[in-house]
Every structure is written in structure tokens, then in C-alpha cells.
mmCIF file of C-alpha atoms in Angstrom:
data_model
loop_
_atom_site.group_PDB
_atom_site.id
_atom_site.type_symbol
_atom_site.label_atom_id
_atom_site.label_comp_id
_atom_site.label_asym_id
_atom_site.label_seq_id
_atom_site.Cartn_x
_atom_site.Cartn_y
_atom_site.Cartn_z
ATOM 1 C CA MET A 145 18.848 36.164 -60.713
ATOM 2 C CA THR A 146 20.667 36.042 -57.413
ATOM 3 C CA SER A 147 18.993 37.749 -55.245
ATOM 4 C CA ASN A 148 16.180 35.863 -52.684
ATOM 5 C CA PRO A 149 12.839 36.519 -53.325
ATOM 6 C CA HIS A 150 11.392 38.783 -50.706
ATOM 7 C CA LEU A 151 7.694 38.679 -49.556
ATOM 8 C CA ILE A 152 6.286 40.935 -47.803
ATOM 9 C CA TYR A 153 3.310 40.284 -45.817
ATOM 10 C CA ALA A 154 2.581 40.758 -41.887
ATOM 11 C CA PRO A 155 3.007 38.282 -38.358
ATOM 12 C CA ILE A 156 -0.022 35.890 -39.108
ATOM 13 C CA ALA A 157 -0.830 32.665 -41.189
ATOM 14 C CA GLY A 158 -3.237 33.690 -43.484
ATOM 15 C CA ARG A 159 -3.778 34.504 -47.389
ATOM 16 C CA GLY A 160 0.939 34.343 -47.587
ATOM 17 C CA GLU A 161 0.642 31.934 -45.370
ATOM 18 C CA LEU A 162 0.991 28.997 -49.351
ATOM 19 C CA ILE A 163 4.009 30.968 -50.609
ATOM 20 C CA ARG A 164 6.008 30.339 -47.196
ATOM 21 C CA LEU A 165 5.140 26.508 -46.723
ATOM 22 C CA ILE A 166 5.613 25.903 -51.304
ATOM 23 C CA ALA A 167 8.507 27.839 -50.586
ATOM 24 C CA ALA A 168 10.078 25.925 -47.166
ATOM 25 C CA ALA A 169 8.776 22.688 -48.719
ATOM 26 C CA GLY A 170 10.445 23.226 -51.986
ATOM 27 C CA GLY A 171 13.708 24.272 -50.597
ATOM 28 C CA LEU A 172 13.608 28.127 -51.718
ATOM 29 C CA THR A 173 14.765 30.468 -49.204
ATOM 30 C CA ILE A 174 13.025 33.642 -48.941
ATOM 31 C CA THR A 175 13.423 36.885 -46.645
ATOM 32 C CA GLU A 176 10.396 38.555 -45.377
ATOM 33 C CA SER A 177 8.844 42.312 -44.534
ATOM 34 C CA ALA A 178 5.941 40.679 -41.673
ATOM 35 C CA ASN A 179 4.121 43.786 -40.700
ATOM 36 C CA GLY A 180 1.049 44.138 -39.579
ATOM 37 C CA ALA A 181 0.852 48.306 -40.003
ATOM 38 C CA ASP A 182 1.018 47.350 -44.290
ATOM 39 C CA PHE A 183 -2.310 46.076 -43.874
ATOM 40 C CA GLY A 184 -4.479 47.922 -45.636
ATOM 41 C CA SER A 185 -2.145 50.066 -46.115
ATOM 42 C CA LYS A 186 -1.457 51.514 -49.665
ATOM 43 C CA THR A 187 3.123 52.175 -48.485
ATOM 44 C CA ILE A 188 4.747 49.371 -47.525
ATOM 45 C CA GLN A 189 5.401 50.974 -43.983
ATOM 46 C CA GLU A 190 9.235 49.843 -44.386
ATOM 47 C CA THR A 191 10.912 51.344 -47.120
ATOM 48 C CA GLY A 192 7.869 54.247 -49.218
ATOM 49 C CA GLU A 193 6.975 53.055 -51.740
ATOM 50 C CA SER A 194 3.585 52.039 -53.308
ATOM 51 C CA LYS A 195 2.026 49.174 -53.622
ATOM 52 C CA MET A 196 1.380 50.679 -56.752
ATOM 53 C CA ASN A 197 4.071 49.561 -58.118
ATOM 54 C CA TYR A 198 3.260 45.992 -57.133
ATOM 55 C CA MET A 199 -0.540 46.698 -58.679
ATOM 56 C CA SER A 200 -1.443 46.775 -54.902
ATOM 57 C CA SER A 201 -4.158 49.307 -54.294
ATOM 58 C CA SER A 202 -3.292 48.540 -50.549
ATOM 59 C CA GLY A 203 -2.986 44.846 -50.399
ATOM 60 C CA MET A 204 -0.688 42.142 -49.509
ATOM 61 C CA PRO A 205 0.889 39.492 -50.026
ATOM 62 C CA LEU A 206 2.949 40.842 -52.751
ATOM 63 C CA LEU A 207 6.576 39.664 -53.961
ATOM 64 C CA GLN A 208 9.425 41.542 -55.337
ATOM 65 C CA HIS A 209 12.227 39.062 -56.880
ATOM 66 C CA GLY A 210 14.968 41.365 -58.293
ATOM 67 C CA ASP A 211 13.288 43.301 -61.344
ATOM 68 C CA LEU A 212 9.948 41.096 -61.012
ATOM 69 C CA LYS A 213 6.552 43.187 -58.050
ATOM 70 C CA ILE A 214 3.822 41.270 -58.394
ATOM 71 C CA SER A 215 0.321 41.453 -55.821
ATOM 72 C CA GLN A 216 -2.143 38.106 -55.918
ATOM 73 C CA SER A 217 -1.733 35.320 -53.290
ATOM 74 C CA GLY A 218 -1.839 32.610 -55.995
ATOM 75 C CA ALA A 219 0.561 34.413 -58.736
ATOM 76 C CA ILE A 220 3.365 34.786 -56.247
ATOM 77 C CA GLU A 221 2.515 31.247 -55.201
ATOM 78 C CA ALA A 222 2.886 29.757 -58.593
ATOM 79 C CA TYR A 223 6.127 31.609 -59.083
ATOM 80 C CA ILE A 224 7.596 30.462 -56.158
ATOM 81 C CA ALA A 225 6.616 26.823 -56.474
ATOM 82 C CA SER A 226 8.130 27.761 -60.786
ATOM 83 C CA ILE A 227 11.457 29.131 -58.537
ATOM 84 C CA ALA A 228 11.904 26.265 -56.363
ATOM 85 C CA PRO A 229 14.904 23.393 -56.570
ATOM 86 C CA ARG A 230 12.573 20.240 -54.844
ATOM 87 C CA TYR A 231 10.035 21.404 -57.961
ATOM 88 C CA LYS A 232 11.765 22.312 -61.600
ATOM 89 C CA GLU A 233 10.744 18.652 -63.006
ATOM 90 C CA LEU A 234 7.036 19.619 -62.352
ATOM 91 C CA THR A 235 5.231 19.490 -65.863
ATOM 92 C CA PRO A 236 2.487 22.086 -66.600
ATOM 93 C CA GLN A 237 0.387 19.207 -66.207
ATOM 94 C CA GLN A 238 1.249 18.404 -62.189
ATOM 95 C CA ARG A 239 1.935 21.806 -62.529
ATOM 96 C CA ALA A 240 -2.407 23.259 -63.656
ATOM 97 C CA VAL A 241 -3.479 20.573 -60.532
ATOM 98 C CA ASP A 242 -1.072 22.479 -57.435
ATOM 99 C CA MET A 243 -2.906 25.717 -58.348
ATOM 100 C CA MET A 244 -6.351 24.220 -59.191
ATOM 101 C CA TYR A 245 -6.198 23.239 -55.751
ATOM 102 C CA MET A 246 -5.472 26.602 -54.648
ATOM 103 C CA GLY A 247 -7.877 27.975 -56.267
ATOM 104 C CA ILE A 248 -9.988 25.880 -53.449
ATOM 105 C CA LYS A 249 -7.703 27.282 -50.905
ATOM 106 C CA GLU A 250 -9.323 30.715 -52.145
ATOM 107 C CA GLU A 251 -12.179 30.499 -52.377
ATOM 108 C CA LEU A 252 -12.520 28.549 -49.288
ATOM 109 C CA LEU A 253 -10.496 31.367 -47.465
ATOM 110 C CA HIS A 254 -12.198 34.131 -48.543
ATOM 111 C CA ASN A 255 -16.238 32.389 -47.580
ATOM 112 C CA CYS A 256 -14.630 31.836 -44.514
ATOM 113 C CA ALA A 257 -13.198 35.651 -44.191
ATOM 114 C CA ILE A 258 -16.678 36.838 -45.027
ATOM 115 C CA ALA A 259 -18.144 35.030 -41.807
ATOM 116 C CA ILE A 260 -16.632 35.778 -39.697
ATOM 117 C CA SER A 261 -15.615 39.038 -40.704
ATOM 118 C CA THR A 262 -19.138 40.178 -41.943
ATOM 119 C CA THR A 263 -21.252 37.714 -41.814
ATOM 120 C CA GLN A 264 -21.071 36.723 -37.684
ATOM 121 C CA LYS A 265 -21.800 40.228 -36.493
ATOM 122 C CA ALA A 266 -25.014 40.272 -38.180
ATOM 123 C CA ASP A 267 -26.017 36.973 -36.977
ATOM 124 C CA LYS A 268 -23.471 34.785 -35.992
ATOM 125 C CA ASP A 269 -25.998 31.407 -36.418
ATOM 126 C CA ALA A 270 -25.477 32.299 -39.613
ATOM 127 C CA ALA A 271 -22.009 32.759 -39.742
ATOM 128 C CA VAL A 272 -21.514 28.647 -37.566
ATOM 129 C CA ALA A 273 -24.300 27.292 -40.628
ATOM 130 C CA ASP A 274 -21.970 28.618 -43.585
ATOM 131 C CA ILE A 275 -18.519 28.191 -42.583
ATOM 132 C CA CYS A 276 -20.543 24.070 -41.469
ATOM 133 C CA ALA A 277 -21.826 24.121 -44.789
ATOM 134 C CA LEU A 278 -18.627 25.300 -47.253
ATOM 135 C CA LEU A 279 -15.820 22.713 -45.114
ATOM 136 C CA ASP A 280 -18.632 19.748 -45.547
ATOM 137 C CA LYS A 281 -19.003 20.561 -49.239
ATOM 138 C CA TRP A 282 -15.492 20.419 -49.647
ATOM 139 C CA GLY A 283 -14.680 17.927 -47.232
ATOM 140 C CA ALA A 284 -16.984 15.578 -48.963
ATOM 141 C CA VAL A 285 -14.803 16.221 -52.389
ATOM 142 C CA PHE A 286 -11.713 15.741 -51.311
ATOM 143 C CA GLU A 287 -13.162 12.384 -49.290
ATOM 144 C CA ASP A 288 -13.759 11.688 -52.070
ATOM 145 C CA GLN A 289 -11.101 12.533 -54.548
ATOM 146 C CA LEU A 290 -7.951 12.212 -52.407
ATOM 147 C CA PRO A 291 -5.229 9.792 -52.598
ATOM 148 C CA ALA A 292 -5.316 7.174 -49.264
ATOM 149 C CA GLU A 293 -2.149 6.688 -49.206
ATOM 150 C CA GLY A 294 0.589 9.235 -50.348
ATOM 151 C CA PHE A 295 0.283 12.553 -52.015
ATOM 152 C CA ILE A 296 -2.022 13.965 -54.759
ATOM 153 C CA GLN A 297 1.071 14.208 -57.821
ATOM 154 C CA GLY A 298 1.683 10.528 -56.792
ATOM 155 C CA LEU A 299 5.438 11.831 -56.480
ATOM 156 C CA PRO A 300 7.041 11.115 -53.325
ATOM 157 C CA TYR A 301 7.479 14.905 -51.588
ATOM 158 C CA PRO A 302 4.344 17.230 -51.436
ATOM 159 C CA THR A 303 3.502 20.229 -54.079
ATOM 160 C CA SER A 304 1.285 23.137 -53.376
ATOM 161 C CA ALA A 305 -1.639 20.894 -53.942
ATOM 162 C CA ASP A 306 -1.036 19.185 -50.495
ATOM 163 C CA LEU A 307 0.585 22.726 -48.942
ATOM 164 C CA ALA A 308 -3.089 23.675 -49.888
ATOM 165 C CA LEU A 309 -4.642 21.524 -47.992
ATOM 166 C CA LEU A 310 -2.442 21.620 -44.683
ATOM 167 C CA SER A 311 -2.377 25.423 -44.619
ATOM 168 C CA ILE A 312 -6.854 25.258 -44.329
ATOM 169 C CA THR A 313 -6.020 23.214 -41.639
ATOM 170 C CA THR A 314 -2.775 25.707 -39.925
ATOM 171 C CA SER A 315 -3.139 28.477 -41.088
ATOM 172 C CA TYR A 316 -5.562 30.417 -38.288
ATOM 173 C CA LEU A 317 -6.782 33.349 -39.900
ATOM 174 C CA PRO A 318 -9.026 33.035 -41.336
ATOM 175 C CA PHE A 319 -9.440 28.875 -40.926
ATOM 176 C CA GLY A 320 -8.587 28.543 -38.255
ATOM 177 C CA SER A 321 -10.478 31.193 -36.458
ATOM 178 C CA ALA A 322 -13.384 29.564 -38.892
ATOM 179 C CA THR A 323 -13.474 26.390 -37.508
ATOM 180 C CA LYS A 324 -13.458 27.738 -33.591
ATOM 181 C CA LEU A 325 -15.977 29.896 -34.599
ATOM 182 C CA ALA A 326 -18.128 26.843 -35.849
ATOM 183 C CA GLU A 327 -16.683 24.717 -33.912
ATOM 184 C CA TYR A 328 -15.922 22.188 -36.401
ATOM 185 C CA ASP A 329 -13.719 19.219 -36.593
ATOM 186 C CA PHE A 330 -11.874 17.968 -39.371
ATOM 187 C CA GLY A 331 -11.187 14.579 -38.094
ATOM 188 C CA LYS A 332 -14.628 13.897 -39.875
ATOM 189 C CA TRP A 333 -13.162 13.291 -42.746
ATOM 190 C CA GLU A 334 -10.276 10.556 -43.172
ATOM 191 C CA LYS A 335 -8.642 10.708 -45.797
ATOM 192 C CA PHE A 336 -7.878 14.480 -45.283
ATOM 193 C CA THR A 337 -6.056 14.349 -42.209
ATOM 194 C CA ALA A 338 -3.915 11.678 -42.931
ATOM 195 C CA LEU A 339 -2.425 13.289 -45.550
ATOM 196 C CA VAL A 340 -2.939 16.006 -43.602
ATOM 197 C CA GLU A 341 -0.557 14.506 -41.336
ATOM 198 C CA ARG A 342 1.809 13.027 -44.295
ATOM 199 C CA VAL A 343 2.796 16.345 -45.507
ATOM 200 C CA LYS A 344 3.931 17.518 -42.129
ATOM 201 C CA ALA A 345 5.727 14.389 -41.856
ATOM 202 C CA ASP A 346 7.694 15.846 -44.894
ATOM 203 C CA GLU A 347 11.079 17.282 -43.088
ATOM 204 C CA ASN A 348 11.097 19.988 -44.809
ATOM 205 C CA VAL A 349 7.838 20.807 -43.687
ATOM 206 C CA LYS A 350 7.794 19.458 -39.546
ATOM 207 C CA ASN A 351 10.954 21.820 -39.953
ATOM 208 C CA TYR A 352 9.560 24.766 -40.858
ATOM 209 C CA LEU A 353 6.399 24.464 -39.036
ATOM 210 C CA ALA A 354 8.600 24.110 -36.092
ATOM 211 C CA ASP A 355 10.218 27.002 -36.905
ATOM 212 C CA SER A 356 7.385 29.483 -37.993
ATOM 213 C CA LYS A 357 6.550 32.343 -35.731
ATOM 214 C CA TYR A 358 3.242 32.252 -37.766
ATOM 215 C CA ALA A 359 2.293 28.963 -39.122
ATOM 216 C CA ASP A 360 -0.421 29.476 -35.616
ATOM 217 C CA ALA A 361 0.039 32.426 -34.783
ATOM 218 C CA ASN A 362 -3.373 34.319 -33.675
ATOM 219 C CA PRO A 363 -2.239 37.992 -32.809
ATOM 220 C CA TYR A 364 -5.939 39.891 -33.359
ATOM 221 C CA GLY A 365 -7.124 37.367 -31.171
ATOM 222 C CA MET A 366 -10.113 36.129 -32.516
#
């Protein structure tokens, strides 16, 4: 398969941002269609193709690579990590750990999205309380389990597990919007924030963040 994987998403750092990070950190070139008009549409605006071909009724992100067409961010993240040159030597156990952190990211994303898009409309104070409780719960887990030095897998470079934590602190939707609403400070979790800084310092990640048009984008003014 010679063509580059093609991501179909939107011009934001949301559910698709970890896919971009894994590709960049892993040394894999991907192409992308980033069109906000594709949100909620049953077809891909650029081509008119039905999203049903990707096993999606209307959601994103989507990925095409040759004959492969898939949806679901976790599946796409795992696939991109499996073909990225930097990660080709990862063991099944290491990939399982990466997928665990991807799943934690999804749990946090889902609940932050509920807080800012649903709960806040009825009760802002309840939304703030939910966000703080959620981030405090996982912050304590991270602080207990993360290494004081290096990366989660003990390798000289970050893998998807580390990148998942980075995305929690840099992706604006919904994480940035949620922490802004709750005035939440990740700085109280020292091991967590130190790890994130080490991930940002990785050359591939640093270049991606410097060049990305979407990493801290907030096109909807949230």
C-alpha cells in the first residue's frame, strides 16, 4: 500500500487530534480533509461519498487508506500507530498499554463534552462540579502511576499513551473548553504536567505543534 492514509475530520483539535499526534510523532505522513461542514452530515462534502462506507451514519473522524475505510477514533488511532515507522517494533503488550490510555482519553473526552454541551445549559455550577470531579479523579490516578522521568513505556520517545495525555491538555474541544469553564489547573498534578512537557519537547511533537493549524484552534468561540 503506497498511498498515504487520508484523515477526514474538521479544522479543530477534538476527537481527531490524537490521530494527528500519533502520525506526527510516529513519523507517518497523512493527508487530511478538514471541513467543519462535514460535522453531522451523512456524506463527505468534498466527494459526496456516504459515510456509511466507513461504518458511520454521520460522525467523524474517518480514515481511508487504500481499500480500508474505517470510523471510530480509537480504531483509527490504533491503526495509525500500527503502521507508523517509529512504532513498528512495539510489542503487543506495549500496544495494549497505549490502547488503555487511548480509552481513558475517550472517557475524559466524552464526559467533558457532556458537561459543556448538555449539563452547562441547565446548570453551569453542576457542569463545573462534574468537570472538576472528573479531572481530579483521573489526575490522582495519573499522579500515582506515571513515571517521574522518561515516558510511560520506558522508551526514549513518546508513544500513543503519552500523546493521549498531551491531547488532554492541548486539544481545545472539549478539553480546553471544559477546563476554561471550570477554571481547572492541571498544574497541581506535578508528574502529569512534567510528563506532558517532556512529550512536547520531543522533536517530532514539537514540530507538529509549531506547524499545526488546529492544535489550539477554537473556531466556535467556546
